[in-house]
Amino acid sequence: IYMKVSGPEFFDSAQDIADRKNRFRDMSSKGAFPMEFPGPSNVWESGAYLQWRGEEYFAGDQVKTIVSDSRFSKQFIANTAFYREGLKPWQRGLEIGMAHGYFIIGPFVSLGPLRNTPEAATVGLLAGCALIGLVSVGGLLFGTLIKPTLFDRKGDPPASGFQELINWHALGGIGGAGFAHALITVFGS
């Protein structure tokens, strides 16, 4: 009786703990998970929950997370060059290639065997261009064998839009790597 009369209020009673377990069990059976805030010795409920399971058991949407299913994530993916509306295949390929070419030489320059020599930037450029070339050849082989029709216009042969994307990806990749090489050469330490 003494502990119940003068005990701290933030300790949960046995009934509170049982109620929380029952709520957790009910929410889990419906595919939801409560959001709680961690504390030094306990967790506090926020009142919000994450709906991690889809409506249909066999529909393929059984794991919904903040990263994979939030509005921000969907808009971010929709704004990438591959999915953005209104771009031609050559514009998509050029933008994707420039981005990849720009960042791909960094690991070769910073982590390669010649990283402490004056030739590191040039070797990084050559290695980056070789990697862009290999990826482009792989993309061309994929387009030839699988024939994706995502970017095709009416009346064109199958995979012509994808082939155009890959060709411009190669050009953009070499251009992005060259631009990164120029920046490293001029402004590098």
mmCIF file of C-alpha atoms in Angstrom:
data_model
loop_
_atom_site.group_PDB
_atom_site.id
_atom_site.type_symbol
_atom_site.label_atom_id
_atom_site.label_comp_id
_atom_site.label_asym_id
_atom_site.label_seq_id
_atom_site.Cartn_x
_atom_site.Cartn_y
_atom_site.Cartn_z
ATOM 1 C CA ILE A 1 0.000 0.000 0.000
ATOM 2 C CA TYR A 2 2.840 2.383 0.787
ATOM 3 C CA MET A 3 4.286 2.179 -2.749
ATOM 4 C CA LYS A 4 0.892 2.759 -4.334
ATOM 5 C CA VAL A 5 0.117 5.802 -2.199
ATOM 6 C CA SER A 6 3.417 7.639 -2.397
ATOM 7 C CA GLY A 7 5.061 5.969 -5.388
ATOM 8 C CA PRO A 8 6.023 7.819 -8.553
ATOM 9 C CA GLU A 9 3.274 8.273 -11.123
ATOM 10 C CA PHE A 10 5.326 7.329 -14.166
ATOM 11 C CA PHE A 11 5.585 3.653 -13.228
ATOM 12 C CA ASP A 12 3.012 1.571 -15.086
ATOM 13 C CA SER A 13 0.705 -0.686 -13.144
ATOM 14 C CA ALA A 14 0.231 -4.322 -14.065
ATOM 15 C CA GLN A 15 -3.097 -3.437 -15.698
ATOM 16 C CA ASP A 16 -1.415 -0.724 -17.854
ATOM 17 C CA ILE A 17 1.249 -3.174 -19.003
ATOM 18 C CA ALA A 18 -1.382 -5.812 -19.843
ATOM 19 C CA ASP A 19 -3.440 -3.225 -21.777
ATOM 20 C CA ARG A 20 -0.376 -2.142 -23.759
ATOM 21 C CA LYS A 21 0.455 -5.761 -24.628
ATOM 22 C CA ASN A 22 -3.130 -6.363 -25.778
ATOM 23 C CA ARG A 23 -3.105 -3.203 -27.938
ATOM 24 C CA PHE A 24 0.228 -4.253 -29.435
ATOM 25 C CA ARG A 25 -1.129 -7.728 -30.199
ATOM 26 C CA ASP A 26 -4.269 -6.284 -31.818
ATOM 27 C CA MET A 27 -2.310 -3.799 -33.916
ATOM 28 C CA SER A 28 0.230 -6.448 -34.972
ATOM 29 C CA SER A 29 -2.519 -8.754 -36.176
ATOM 30 C CA LYS A 30 -3.782 -5.917 -38.414
ATOM 31 C CA GLY A 31 -0.302 -5.224 -39.806
ATOM 32 C CA ALA A 32 0.467 -2.087 -37.785
ATOM 33 C CA PHE A 33 3.293 -1.200 -35.441
ATOM 34 C CA PRO A 34 3.099 1.498 -32.736
ATOM 35 C CA MET A 35 5.607 4.347 -32.846
ATOM 36 C CA GLU A 36 7.209 4.805 -29.448
ATOM 37 C CA PHE A 37 9.835 7.183 -28.112
ATOM 38 C CA PRO A 38 12.767 5.580 -26.294
ATOM 39 C CA GLY A 39 13.705 6.780 -22.854
ATOM 40 C CA PRO A 40 16.369 5.889 -20.324
ATOM 41 C CA SER A 41 14.372 3.051 -18.779
ATOM 42 C CA ASN A 42 11.084 2.886 -20.645
ATOM 43 C CA VAL A 43 9.350 3.723 -23.917
ATOM 44 C CA TRP A 44 6.511 6.195 -24.318
ATOM 45 C CA GLU A 45 3.736 5.758 -26.820
ATOM 46 C CA SER A 46 3.307 8.509 -29.385
ATOM 47 C CA GLY A 47 -0.220 7.548 -30.374
ATOM 48 C CA ALA A 48 0.843 7.093 -34.018
ATOM 49 C CA TYR A 49 1.447 3.788 -35.731
ATOM 50 C CA LEU A 50 3.063 2.493 -38.923
ATOM 51 C CA GLN A 51 0.958 0.388 -41.258
ATOM 52 C CA TRP A 52 3.591 -2.024 -42.514
ATOM 53 C CA ARG A 53 1.396 -4.675 -44.117
ATOM 54 C CA GLY A 54 -0.692 -4.195 -47.221
ATOM 55 C CA GLU A 55 -4.381 -4.883 -47.604
ATOM 56 C CA GLU A 56 -4.031 -8.038 -49.700
ATOM 57 C CA TYR A 57 -2.023 -10.940 -48.321
ATOM 58 C CA PHE A 58 -0.726 -12.115 -51.698
ATOM 59 C CA ALA A 59 -0.493 -8.814 -53.583
ATOM 60 C CA GLY A 60 3.235 -8.234 -53.167
ATOM 61 C CA ASP A 61 2.886 -5.140 -50.983
ATOM 62 C CA GLN A 62 3.339 -6.888 -47.680
ATOM 63 C CA VAL A 63 6.180 -4.770 -46.312
ATOM 64 C CA LYS A 64 5.495 -1.038 -46.245
ATOM 65 C CA THR A 65 8.116 1.123 -44.565
ATOM 66 C CA ILE A 66 8.746 4.840 -44.329
ATOM 67 C CA VAL A 67 11.621 4.472 -46.783
ATOM 68 C CA SER A 68 9.830 2.391 -49.408
ATOM 69 C CA ASP A 69 6.252 3.603 -49.236
ATOM 70 C CA SER A 70 6.172 7.202 -48.038
ATOM 71 C CA ARG A 71 5.027 10.063 -50.251
ATOM 72 C CA PHE A 72 8.496 11.659 -50.086
ATOM 73 C CA SER A 73 10.159 8.456 -51.325
ATOM 74 C CA LYS A 74 7.691 8.022 -54.161
ATOM 75 C CA GLN A 75 8.083 11.650 -55.285
ATOM 76 C CA PHE A 76 11.880 11.424 -55.020
ATOM 77 C CA ILE A 77 12.000 8.321 -57.224
ATOM 78 C CA ALA A 78 9.487 9.848 -59.649
ATOM 79 C CA ASN A 79 11.760 12.901 -60.054
ATOM 80 C CA THR A 80 14.831 10.920 -61.060
ATOM 81 C CA ALA A 81 15.808 11.138 -64.705
ATOM 82 C CA PHE A 82 14.708 7.584 -65.481
ATOM 83 C CA TYR A 83 11.093 8.137 -64.364
ATOM 84 C CA ARG A 84 10.560 11.883 -64.892
ATOM 85 C CA GLU A 85 7.771 12.703 -67.321
ATOM 86 C CA GLY A 86 8.432 14.668 -70.507
ATOM 87 C CA LEU A 87 12.067 13.735 -71.161
ATOM 88 C CA LYS A 88 13.318 12.174 -74.365
ATOM 89 C CA PRO A 89 15.537 9.075 -74.121
ATOM 90 C CA TRP A 90 18.681 11.034 -75.043
ATOM 91 C CA GLN A 91 17.985 13.553 -72.268
ATOM 92 C CA ARG A 92 17.508 10.767 -69.741
ATOM 93 C CA GLY A 93 20.696 9.028 -70.831
ATOM 94 C CA LEU A 94 22.763 12.204 -70.820
ATOM 95 C CA GLU A 95 21.641 13.204 -67.316
ATOM 96 C CA ILE A 96 22.136 9.727 -65.865
ATOM 97 C CA GLY A 97 25.520 9.360 -67.546
ATOM 98 C CA MET A 98 26.778 12.761 -66.397
ATOM 99 C CA ALA A 99 25.871 11.994 -62.795
ATOM 100 C CA HIS A 100 27.524 8.574 -62.854
ATOM 101 C CA GLY A 101 30.609 9.762 -64.696
ATOM 102 C CA TYR A 102 31.057 12.643 -62.272
ATOM 103 C CA PHE A 103 31.089 10.542 -59.101
ATOM 104 C CA ILE A 104 32.633 7.325 -60.427
ATOM 105 C CA ILE A 105 36.221 8.606 -60.651
ATOM 106 C CA GLY A 106 36.345 9.616 -56.973
ATOM 107 C CA PRO A 107 37.047 6.142 -55.566
ATOM 108 C CA PHE A 108 39.741 5.536 -58.171
ATOM 109 C CA VAL A 109 41.442 8.835 -57.337
ATOM 110 C CA SER A 110 41.127 8.593 -53.549
ATOM 111 C CA LEU A 111 41.515 4.856 -52.958
ATOM 112 C CA GLY A 112 43.465 3.591 -55.971
ATOM 113 C CA PRO A 113 47.083 2.381 -55.847
ATOM 114 C CA LEU A 114 48.338 5.702 -57.274
ATOM 115 C CA ARG A 115 46.391 7.882 -54.810
ATOM 116 C CA ASN A 116 49.484 9.743 -53.543
ATOM 117 C CA THR A 117 50.970 10.509 -56.940
ATOM 118 C CA PRO A 118 50.376 13.400 -59.339
ATOM 119 C CA GLU A 119 48.919 10.950 -61.874
ATOM 120 C CA ALA A 120 46.028 9.907 -59.589
ATOM 121 C CA ALA A 121 43.482 12.154 -61.297
ATOM 122 C CA THR A 122 44.399 10.948 -64.778
ATOM 123 C CA VAL A 123 44.368 7.291 -63.755
ATOM 124 C CA GLY A 124 40.993 7.882 -62.084
ATOM 125 C CA LEU A 125 39.695 9.443 -65.308
ATOM 126 C CA LEU A 126 40.867 6.493 -67.390
ATOM 127 C CA ALA A 127 39.479 3.925 -64.938
ATOM 128 C CA GLY A 128 36.168 5.814 -64.715
ATOM 129 C CA CYS A 129 35.868 5.991 -68.510
ATOM 130 C CA ALA A 130 36.640 2.278 -68.753
ATOM 131 C CA LEU A 131 33.945 1.484 -66.201
ATOM 132 C CA ILE A 132 31.407 3.693 -67.986
ATOM 133 C CA GLY A 133 32.318 1.902 -71.220
ATOM 134 C CA LEU A 134 31.800 -1.513 -69.647
ATOM 135 C CA VAL A 135 28.450 -0.503 -68.184
ATOM 136 C CA SER A 136 27.366 0.922 -71.525
ATOM 137 C CA VAL A 137 28.316 -2.272 -73.360
ATOM 138 C CA GLY A 138 26.313 -4.225 -70.757
ATOM 139 C CA GLY A 139 23.343 -1.920 -71.306
ATOM 140 C CA LEU A 140 23.577 -2.340 -75.071
ATOM 141 C CA LEU A 141 23.676 -6.128 -74.682
ATOM 142 C CA PHE A 142 20.646 -5.965 -72.396
ATOM 143 C CA GLY A 143 18.783 -3.822 -74.923
ATOM 144 C CA THR A 144 19.676 -6.192 -77.755
ATOM 145 C CA LEU A 145 18.646 -9.359 -75.946
ATOM 146 C CA ILE A 146 15.698 -8.302 -73.780
ATOM 147 C CA LYS A 147 14.360 -5.467 -75.965
ATOM 148 C CA PRO A 148 12.726 -3.217 -73.327
ATOM 149 C CA THR A 149 10.045 -1.024 -74.873
ATOM 150 C CA LEU A 150 9.705 1.549 -72.092
ATOM 151 C CA PHE A 151 11.028 4.537 -74.071
ATOM 152 C CA ASP A 152 10.018 3.521 -77.602
ATOM 153 C CA ARG A 153 7.968 5.797 -79.830
ATOM 154 C CA LYS A 154 5.218 4.399 -82.017
ATOM 155 C CA GLY A 155 6.547 2.992 -85.263
ATOM 156 C CA ASP A 156 10.132 2.519 -84.019
ATOM 157 C CA PRO A 157 11.683 -0.931 -83.725
ATOM 158 C CA PRO A 158 11.677 -2.512 -80.254
ATOM 159 C CA ALA A 159 14.303 -1.197 -77.797
ATOM 160 C CA SER A 160 15.290 1.765 -79.973
ATOM 161 C CA GLY A 161 14.502 4.232 -77.164
ATOM 162 C CA PHE A 162 16.532 2.202 -74.666
ATOM 163 C CA GLN A 163 19.458 1.949 -77.108
ATOM 164 C CA GLU A 164 19.357 5.739 -77.533
ATOM 165 C CA LEU A 165 19.352 6.156 -73.745
ATOM 166 C CA ILE A 166 22.410 3.908 -73.378
ATOM 167 C CA ASN A 167 24.322 5.659 -76.181
ATOM 168 C CA TRP A 168 23.795 9.042 -74.548
ATOM 169 C CA HIS A 169 24.608 7.517 -71.169
ATOM 170 C CA ALA A 170 28.052 6.614 -72.500
ATOM 171 C CA LEU A 171 28.626 10.124 -73.834
ATOM 172 C CA GLY A 172 27.357 11.759 -70.637
ATOM 173 C CA GLY A 173 29.433 9.426 -68.483
ATOM 174 C CA ILE A 174 32.649 10.275 -70.273
ATOM 175 C CA GLY A 175 31.760 13.966 -70.145
ATOM 176 C CA GLY A 176 30.972 13.825 -66.422
ATOM 177 C CA ALA A 177 34.225 11.994 -65.709
ATOM 178 C CA GLY A 178 36.143 14.570 -67.772
ATOM 179 C CA PHE A 179 34.510 17.432 -65.870
ATOM 180 C CA ALA A 180 35.344 15.819 -62.519
ATOM 181 C CA HIS A 181 38.937 15.281 -63.725
ATOM 182 C CA ALA A 182 39.196 18.936 -64.698
ATOM 183 C CA LEU A 183 37.943 20.022 -61.271
ATOM 184 C CA ILE A 184 40.372 17.696 -59.480
ATOM 185 C CA THR A 185 43.256 18.826 -61.657
ATOM 186 C CA VAL A 186 42.572 22.552 -61.286
ATOM 187 C CA PHE A 187 41.322 22.708 -57.694
ATOM 188 C CA GLY A 188 42.800 19.544 -56.178
ATOM 189 C CA SER A 189 45.355 19.787 -53.420
#
